[in-house]
Tab-separated table of C-alpha atoms in Angstrom:
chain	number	residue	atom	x	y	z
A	16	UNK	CA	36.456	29.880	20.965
A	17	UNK	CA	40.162	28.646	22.143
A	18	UNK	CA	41.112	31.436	23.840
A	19	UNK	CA	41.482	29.092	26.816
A	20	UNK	CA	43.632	26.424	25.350
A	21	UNK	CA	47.198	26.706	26.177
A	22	UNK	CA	49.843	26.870	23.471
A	23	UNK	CA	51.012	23.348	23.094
A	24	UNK	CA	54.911	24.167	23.266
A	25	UNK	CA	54.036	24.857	26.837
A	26	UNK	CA	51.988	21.255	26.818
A	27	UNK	CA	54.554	19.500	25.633
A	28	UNK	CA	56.855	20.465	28.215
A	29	UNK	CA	55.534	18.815	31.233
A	30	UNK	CA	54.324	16.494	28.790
A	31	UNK	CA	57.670	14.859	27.924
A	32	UNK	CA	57.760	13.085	31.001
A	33	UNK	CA	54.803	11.226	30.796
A	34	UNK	CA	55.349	9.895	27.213
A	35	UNK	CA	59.058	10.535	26.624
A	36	UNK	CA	60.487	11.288	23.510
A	37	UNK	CA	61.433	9.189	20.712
A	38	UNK	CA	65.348	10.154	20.730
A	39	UNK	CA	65.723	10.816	23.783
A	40	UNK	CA	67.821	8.926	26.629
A	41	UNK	CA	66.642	5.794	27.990
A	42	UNK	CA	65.709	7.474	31.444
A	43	UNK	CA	62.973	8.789	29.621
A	44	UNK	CA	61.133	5.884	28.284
A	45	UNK	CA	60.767	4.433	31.992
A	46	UNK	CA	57.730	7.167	32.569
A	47	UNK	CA	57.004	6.882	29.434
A	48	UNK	CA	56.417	2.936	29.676
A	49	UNK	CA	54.741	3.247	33.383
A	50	UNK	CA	52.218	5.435	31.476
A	51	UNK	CA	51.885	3.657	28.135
A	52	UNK	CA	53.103	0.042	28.803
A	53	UNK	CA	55.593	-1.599	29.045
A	54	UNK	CA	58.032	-1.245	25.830
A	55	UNK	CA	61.309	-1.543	24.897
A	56	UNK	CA	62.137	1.692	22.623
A	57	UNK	CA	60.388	4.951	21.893
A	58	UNK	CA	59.383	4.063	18.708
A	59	UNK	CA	57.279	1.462	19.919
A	60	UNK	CA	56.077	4.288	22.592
A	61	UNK	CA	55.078	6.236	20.157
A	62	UNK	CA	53.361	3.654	18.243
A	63	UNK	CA	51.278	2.106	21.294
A	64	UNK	CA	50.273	5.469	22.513
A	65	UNK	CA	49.459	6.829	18.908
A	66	UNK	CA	47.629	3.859	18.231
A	67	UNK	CA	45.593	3.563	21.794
A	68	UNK	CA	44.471	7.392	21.056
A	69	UNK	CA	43.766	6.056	17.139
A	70	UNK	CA	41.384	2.824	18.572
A	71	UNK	CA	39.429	5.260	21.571
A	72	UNK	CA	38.795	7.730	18.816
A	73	UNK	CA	37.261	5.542	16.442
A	74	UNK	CA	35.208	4.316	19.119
A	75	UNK	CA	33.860	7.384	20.616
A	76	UNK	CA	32.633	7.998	17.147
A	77	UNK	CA	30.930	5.046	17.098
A	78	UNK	CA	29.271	5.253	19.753
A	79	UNK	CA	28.213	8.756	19.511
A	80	UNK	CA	29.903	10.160	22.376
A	81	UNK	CA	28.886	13.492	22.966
A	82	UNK	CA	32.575	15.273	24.204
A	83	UNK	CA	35.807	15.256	22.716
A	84	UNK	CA	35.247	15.667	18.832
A	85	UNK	CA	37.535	17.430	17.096
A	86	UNK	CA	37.774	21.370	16.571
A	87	UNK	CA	35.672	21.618	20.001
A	88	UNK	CA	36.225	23.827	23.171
A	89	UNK	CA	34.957	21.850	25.365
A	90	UNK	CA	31.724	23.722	25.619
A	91	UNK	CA	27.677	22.272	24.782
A	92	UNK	CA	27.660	24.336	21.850
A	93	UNK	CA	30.598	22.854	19.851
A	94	UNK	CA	30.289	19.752	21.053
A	95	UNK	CA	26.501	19.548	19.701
A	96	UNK	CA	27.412	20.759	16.592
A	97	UNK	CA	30.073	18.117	15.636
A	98	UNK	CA	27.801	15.734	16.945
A	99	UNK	CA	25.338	16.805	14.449
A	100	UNK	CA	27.736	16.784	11.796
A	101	UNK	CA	28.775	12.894	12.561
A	102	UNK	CA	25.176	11.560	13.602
A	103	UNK	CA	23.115	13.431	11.063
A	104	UNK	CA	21.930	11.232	8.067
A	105	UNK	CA	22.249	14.590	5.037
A	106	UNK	CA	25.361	16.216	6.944
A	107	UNK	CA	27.150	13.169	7.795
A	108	UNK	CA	27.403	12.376	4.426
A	109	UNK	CA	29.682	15.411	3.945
A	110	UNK	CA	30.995	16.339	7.266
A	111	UNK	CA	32.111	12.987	9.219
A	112	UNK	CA	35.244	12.160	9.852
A	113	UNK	CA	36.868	9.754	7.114
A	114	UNK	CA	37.875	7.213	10.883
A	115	UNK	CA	34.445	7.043	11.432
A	116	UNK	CA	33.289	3.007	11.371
A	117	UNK	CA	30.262	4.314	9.601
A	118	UNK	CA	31.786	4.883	6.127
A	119	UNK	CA	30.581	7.501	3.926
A	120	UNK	CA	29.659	5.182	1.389
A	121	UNK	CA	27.314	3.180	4.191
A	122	UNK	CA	25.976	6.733	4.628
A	123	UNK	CA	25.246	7.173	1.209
A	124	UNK	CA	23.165	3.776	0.810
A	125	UNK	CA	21.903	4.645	3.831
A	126	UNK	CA	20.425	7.841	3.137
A	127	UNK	CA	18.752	6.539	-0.418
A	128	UNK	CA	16.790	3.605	1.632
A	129	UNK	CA	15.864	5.749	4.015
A	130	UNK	CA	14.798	8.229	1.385
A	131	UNK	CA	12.813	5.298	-0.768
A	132	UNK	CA	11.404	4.032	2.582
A	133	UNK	CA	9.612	7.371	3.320
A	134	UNK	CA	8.956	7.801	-0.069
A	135	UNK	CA	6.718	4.159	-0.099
A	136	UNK	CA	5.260	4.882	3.348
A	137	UNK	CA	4.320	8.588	1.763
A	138	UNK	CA	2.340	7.246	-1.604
A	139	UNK	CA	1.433	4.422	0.432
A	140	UNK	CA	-0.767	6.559	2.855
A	141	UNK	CA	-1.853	8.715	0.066
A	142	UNK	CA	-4.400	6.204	-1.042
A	143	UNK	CA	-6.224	6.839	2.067
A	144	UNK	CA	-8.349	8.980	3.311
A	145	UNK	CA	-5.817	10.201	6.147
A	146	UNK	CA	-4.809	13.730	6.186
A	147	UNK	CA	-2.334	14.088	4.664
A	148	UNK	CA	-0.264	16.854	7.048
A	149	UNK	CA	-0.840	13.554	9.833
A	150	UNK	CA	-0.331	11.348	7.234
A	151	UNK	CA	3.530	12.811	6.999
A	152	UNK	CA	3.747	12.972	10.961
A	153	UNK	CA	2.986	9.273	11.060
A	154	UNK	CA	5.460	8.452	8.030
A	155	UNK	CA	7.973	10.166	10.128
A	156	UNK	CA	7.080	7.977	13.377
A	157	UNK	CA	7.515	5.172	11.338
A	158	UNK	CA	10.532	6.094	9.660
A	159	UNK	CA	12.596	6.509	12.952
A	160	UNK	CA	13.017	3.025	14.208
A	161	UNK	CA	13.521	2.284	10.550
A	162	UNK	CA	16.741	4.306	10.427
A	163	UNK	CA	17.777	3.415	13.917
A	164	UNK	CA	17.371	-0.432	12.948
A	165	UNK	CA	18.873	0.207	9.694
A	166	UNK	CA	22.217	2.255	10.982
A	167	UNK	CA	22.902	-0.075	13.556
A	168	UNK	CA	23.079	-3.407	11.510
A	169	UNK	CA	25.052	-1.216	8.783
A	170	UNK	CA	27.282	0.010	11.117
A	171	UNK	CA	27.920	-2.653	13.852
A	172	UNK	CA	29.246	-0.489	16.779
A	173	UNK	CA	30.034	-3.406	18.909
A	174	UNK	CA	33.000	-4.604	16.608
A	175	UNK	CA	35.137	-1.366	16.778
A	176	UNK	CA	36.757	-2.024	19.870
A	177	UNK	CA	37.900	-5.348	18.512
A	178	UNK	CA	40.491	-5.516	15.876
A	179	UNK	CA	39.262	-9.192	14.659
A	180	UNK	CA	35.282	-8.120	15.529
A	181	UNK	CA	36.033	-5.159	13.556
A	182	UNK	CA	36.970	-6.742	9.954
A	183	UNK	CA	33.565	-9.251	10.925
A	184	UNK	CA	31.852	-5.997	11.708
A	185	UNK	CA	33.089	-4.745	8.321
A	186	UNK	CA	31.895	-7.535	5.890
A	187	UNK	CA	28.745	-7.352	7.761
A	188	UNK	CA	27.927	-4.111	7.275
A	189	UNK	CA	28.541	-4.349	3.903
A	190	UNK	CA	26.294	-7.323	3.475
A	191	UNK	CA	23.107	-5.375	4.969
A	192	UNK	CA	24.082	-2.497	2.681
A	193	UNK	CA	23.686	-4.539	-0.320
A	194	UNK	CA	21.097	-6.093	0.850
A	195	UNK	CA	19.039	-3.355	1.463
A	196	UNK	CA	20.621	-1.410	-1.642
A	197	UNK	CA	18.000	-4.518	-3.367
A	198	UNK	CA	14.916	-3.319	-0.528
A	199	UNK	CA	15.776	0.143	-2.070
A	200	UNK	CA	14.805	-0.950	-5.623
A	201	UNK	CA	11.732	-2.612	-4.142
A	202	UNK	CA	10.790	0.464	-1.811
A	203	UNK	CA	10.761	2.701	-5.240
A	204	UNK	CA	8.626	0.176	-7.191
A	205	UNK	CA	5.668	-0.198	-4.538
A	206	UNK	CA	5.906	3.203	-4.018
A	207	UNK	CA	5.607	4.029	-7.647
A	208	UNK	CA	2.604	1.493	-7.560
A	209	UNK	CA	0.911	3.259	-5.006
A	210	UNK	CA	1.514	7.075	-6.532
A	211	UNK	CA	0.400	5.739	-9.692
A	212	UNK	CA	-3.323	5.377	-8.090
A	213	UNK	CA	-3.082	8.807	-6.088
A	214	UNK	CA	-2.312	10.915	-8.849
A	215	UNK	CA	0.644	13.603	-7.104
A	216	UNK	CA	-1.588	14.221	-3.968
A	217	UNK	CA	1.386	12.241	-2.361
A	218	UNK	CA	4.214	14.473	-3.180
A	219	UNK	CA	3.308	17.255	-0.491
A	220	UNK	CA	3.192	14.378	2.310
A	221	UNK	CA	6.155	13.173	1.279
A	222	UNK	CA	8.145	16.388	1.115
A	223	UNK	CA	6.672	17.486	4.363
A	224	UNK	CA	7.535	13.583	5.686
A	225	UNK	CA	11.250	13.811	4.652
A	226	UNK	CA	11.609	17.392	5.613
A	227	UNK	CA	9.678	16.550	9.153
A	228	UNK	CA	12.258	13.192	9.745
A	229	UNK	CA	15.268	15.493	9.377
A	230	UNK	CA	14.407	18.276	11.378
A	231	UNK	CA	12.995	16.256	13.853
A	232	UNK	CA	16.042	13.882	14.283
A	233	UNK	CA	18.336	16.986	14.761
A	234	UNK	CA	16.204	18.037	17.614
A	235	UNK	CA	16.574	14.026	19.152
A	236	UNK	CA	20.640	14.570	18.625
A	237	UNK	CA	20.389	18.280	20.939
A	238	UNK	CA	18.605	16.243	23.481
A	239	UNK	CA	20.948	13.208	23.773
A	240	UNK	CA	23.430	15.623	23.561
A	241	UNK	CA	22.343	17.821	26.865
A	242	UNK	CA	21.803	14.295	28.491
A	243	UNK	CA	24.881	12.942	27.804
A	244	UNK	CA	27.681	15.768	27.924
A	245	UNK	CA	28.146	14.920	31.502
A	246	UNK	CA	28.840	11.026	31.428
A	247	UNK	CA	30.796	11.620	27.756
A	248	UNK	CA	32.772	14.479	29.354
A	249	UNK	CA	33.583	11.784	32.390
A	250	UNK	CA	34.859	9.185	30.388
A	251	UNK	CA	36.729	11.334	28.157
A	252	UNK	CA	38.813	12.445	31.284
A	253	UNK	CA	38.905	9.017	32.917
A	254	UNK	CA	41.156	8.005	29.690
A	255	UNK	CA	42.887	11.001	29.223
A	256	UNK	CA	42.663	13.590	32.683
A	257	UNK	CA	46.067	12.363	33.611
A	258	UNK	CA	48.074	13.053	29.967
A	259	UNK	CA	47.485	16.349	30.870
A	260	UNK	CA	45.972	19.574	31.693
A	261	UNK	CA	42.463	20.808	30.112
A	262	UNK	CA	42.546	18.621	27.883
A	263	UNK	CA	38.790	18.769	25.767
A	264	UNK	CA	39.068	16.595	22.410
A	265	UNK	CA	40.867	14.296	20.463
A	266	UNK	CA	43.180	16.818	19.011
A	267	UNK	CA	44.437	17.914	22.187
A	268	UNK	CA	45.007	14.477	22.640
A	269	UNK	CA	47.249	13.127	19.415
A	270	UNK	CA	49.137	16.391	19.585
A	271	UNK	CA	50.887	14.231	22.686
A	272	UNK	CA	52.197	11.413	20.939
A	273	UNK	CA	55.754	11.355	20.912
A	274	UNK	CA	58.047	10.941	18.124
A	275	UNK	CA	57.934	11.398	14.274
A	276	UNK	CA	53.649	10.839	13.856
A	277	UNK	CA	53.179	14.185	15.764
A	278	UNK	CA	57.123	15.060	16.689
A	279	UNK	CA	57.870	18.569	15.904
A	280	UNK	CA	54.646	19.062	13.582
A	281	UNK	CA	52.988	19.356	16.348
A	282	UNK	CA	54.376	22.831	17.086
A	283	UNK	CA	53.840	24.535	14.415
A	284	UNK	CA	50.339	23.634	13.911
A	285	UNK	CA	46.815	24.219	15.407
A	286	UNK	CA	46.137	20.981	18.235
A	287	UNK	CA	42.436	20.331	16.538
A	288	UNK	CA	44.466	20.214	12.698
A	289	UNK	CA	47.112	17.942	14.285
A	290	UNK	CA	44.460	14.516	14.456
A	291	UNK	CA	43.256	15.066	10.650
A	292	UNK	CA	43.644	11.300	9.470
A	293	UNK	CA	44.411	10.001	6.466
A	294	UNK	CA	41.794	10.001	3.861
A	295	UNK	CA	43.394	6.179	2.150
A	296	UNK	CA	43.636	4.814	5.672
A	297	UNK	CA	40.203	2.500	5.600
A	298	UNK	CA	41.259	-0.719	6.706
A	299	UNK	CA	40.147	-1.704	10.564
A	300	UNK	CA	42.941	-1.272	12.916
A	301	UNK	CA	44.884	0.695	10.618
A	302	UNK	CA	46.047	4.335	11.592
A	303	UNK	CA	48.148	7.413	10.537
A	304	UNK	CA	48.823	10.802	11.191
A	305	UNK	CA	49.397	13.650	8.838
A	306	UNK	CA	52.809	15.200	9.591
């Protein structure tokens, strides 16, 4: 799948004048600051460029970008399937990336309320005389803007740019989780109400509900991602086209930094293992790189 990606010894190379090097002479940082910004050692290159690559990752995960995730080629194919494994409400849980805004423990109470929602909606309609295989298909409908609504006042997009906006964004996310950690509670007592007087004629609906939501939703993230490779792919290069070469995701990308965050690590190791963050760093606006 990266047969095409050049080795990055021969990246760095033409690379060094465009960031300069952390040791190296002064003539080298004046590139390096025309590219970066304006700085005054190359240690404080290194730290504005590795943090500028930290801040536009975090946010193309938030926003659910659909180019330029890690471990991809550069190709649909990869690129849907870490989007999937980001977007996803079961797989994100297990597979996102630990920078991601949308924390796994969000996820977590995320995916419970979701689950307790569906699971009122399903014994709810069981006490009708609906169908119950279109009783499920309408549970689903319903359950869709639920999660969309849900996610984004959880996750609060917006704020990630923002260092300030971000900690806001933070505290609250965390308030809706609680908050609907407590609708949880209440989604599993009415729903327990409701099964009580259908007997278990609501468990199939339900299943087939929850099982209906999932599959379906993967389907929505294929489709967004066909219609938005192009304009993802455009902004991806409009930040980064000029670093370098064939450049196609994020790891490509931090394996550029200068100096002892990606330094000589970077050429002994894979470009797509070179971005894996720090599992401890959690804190908005905070960043590191594995050596």
């Amino acid at each position: 799948a990266f047969s095409s990606v050049v080795p990055l010894n021969d990246k760095m190379k033409p690379m060094q004048s465009v960031v300069g090097t952390v040791v190296g002479p002064a003539a080298s940082a004046a590139p390096a600051a025309s590219a970066v910004g304006s700085t005054t050692s190359g240690k404080r290159i290194s730290d504005d460029f590795s943090r500028q690559i930290l801040k536009e990752f975090r946010a193309m995960l938030s926003a659910g970008a659909a180019y330029g995730y890690l471990n991809t080629d550069g190709s649909f194919q990869s690129n849907f399937i870490a989007y999937l494994s980001q977007e996803h409400i079961v797989l994100g849980m297990f597979l996102a990336h630990p920078q991601h805004p949308f924390s796994r423990m969000e996820r977590v109470a995320y995916f419970i309320n979701s689950l307790l929602w569906l699971f009122f909606l399903s014994a709810l309609f069981s006490v009708t005389d609906i169908e119950w295989a279109l009783s499920s298909f309408i549970v689903m409908l319903l359950t869709m803007p639920y999660n969309i609504i849900l996610r984004a006042l959880m996750e609060c997009s917006c704020c990630v740019r923002h260092e300030r906006l971000e900690e806001i964004g933070e505290m609250a996310g965390y308030s809706v989780m609680c908050v609907f950690s407590c609708g949880s509670i209440l989604w599993l007592i009415l729903g327990a109400i409701f099964a009580a007087h259908s007997g278990n004629g609501f468990v199939g609906s339900w299943i087939l509900g929850q099982f209906m939501s999932w599959t379906f939703s993967a389907f929505q993230y294929l489709f967004w991602t066909w219609w938005s490779i192009k304009s993802s792919k455009e902004k991806f290069d409009e930040l980064w086209g000029e670093k370098g070469e064939n450049l196609v995701n994020y790891g490509q990308v931090a394996a550029l930094a200068p100096g002892p965050v990606a330094g000589d690590a970077f050429h002994i190791r894979e470009w797509n293992n070179a971005f894996e963050l720090n599992d401890a760093v959690i804190k908005p606006g905070c960043w590191a790189l594995n050596p």
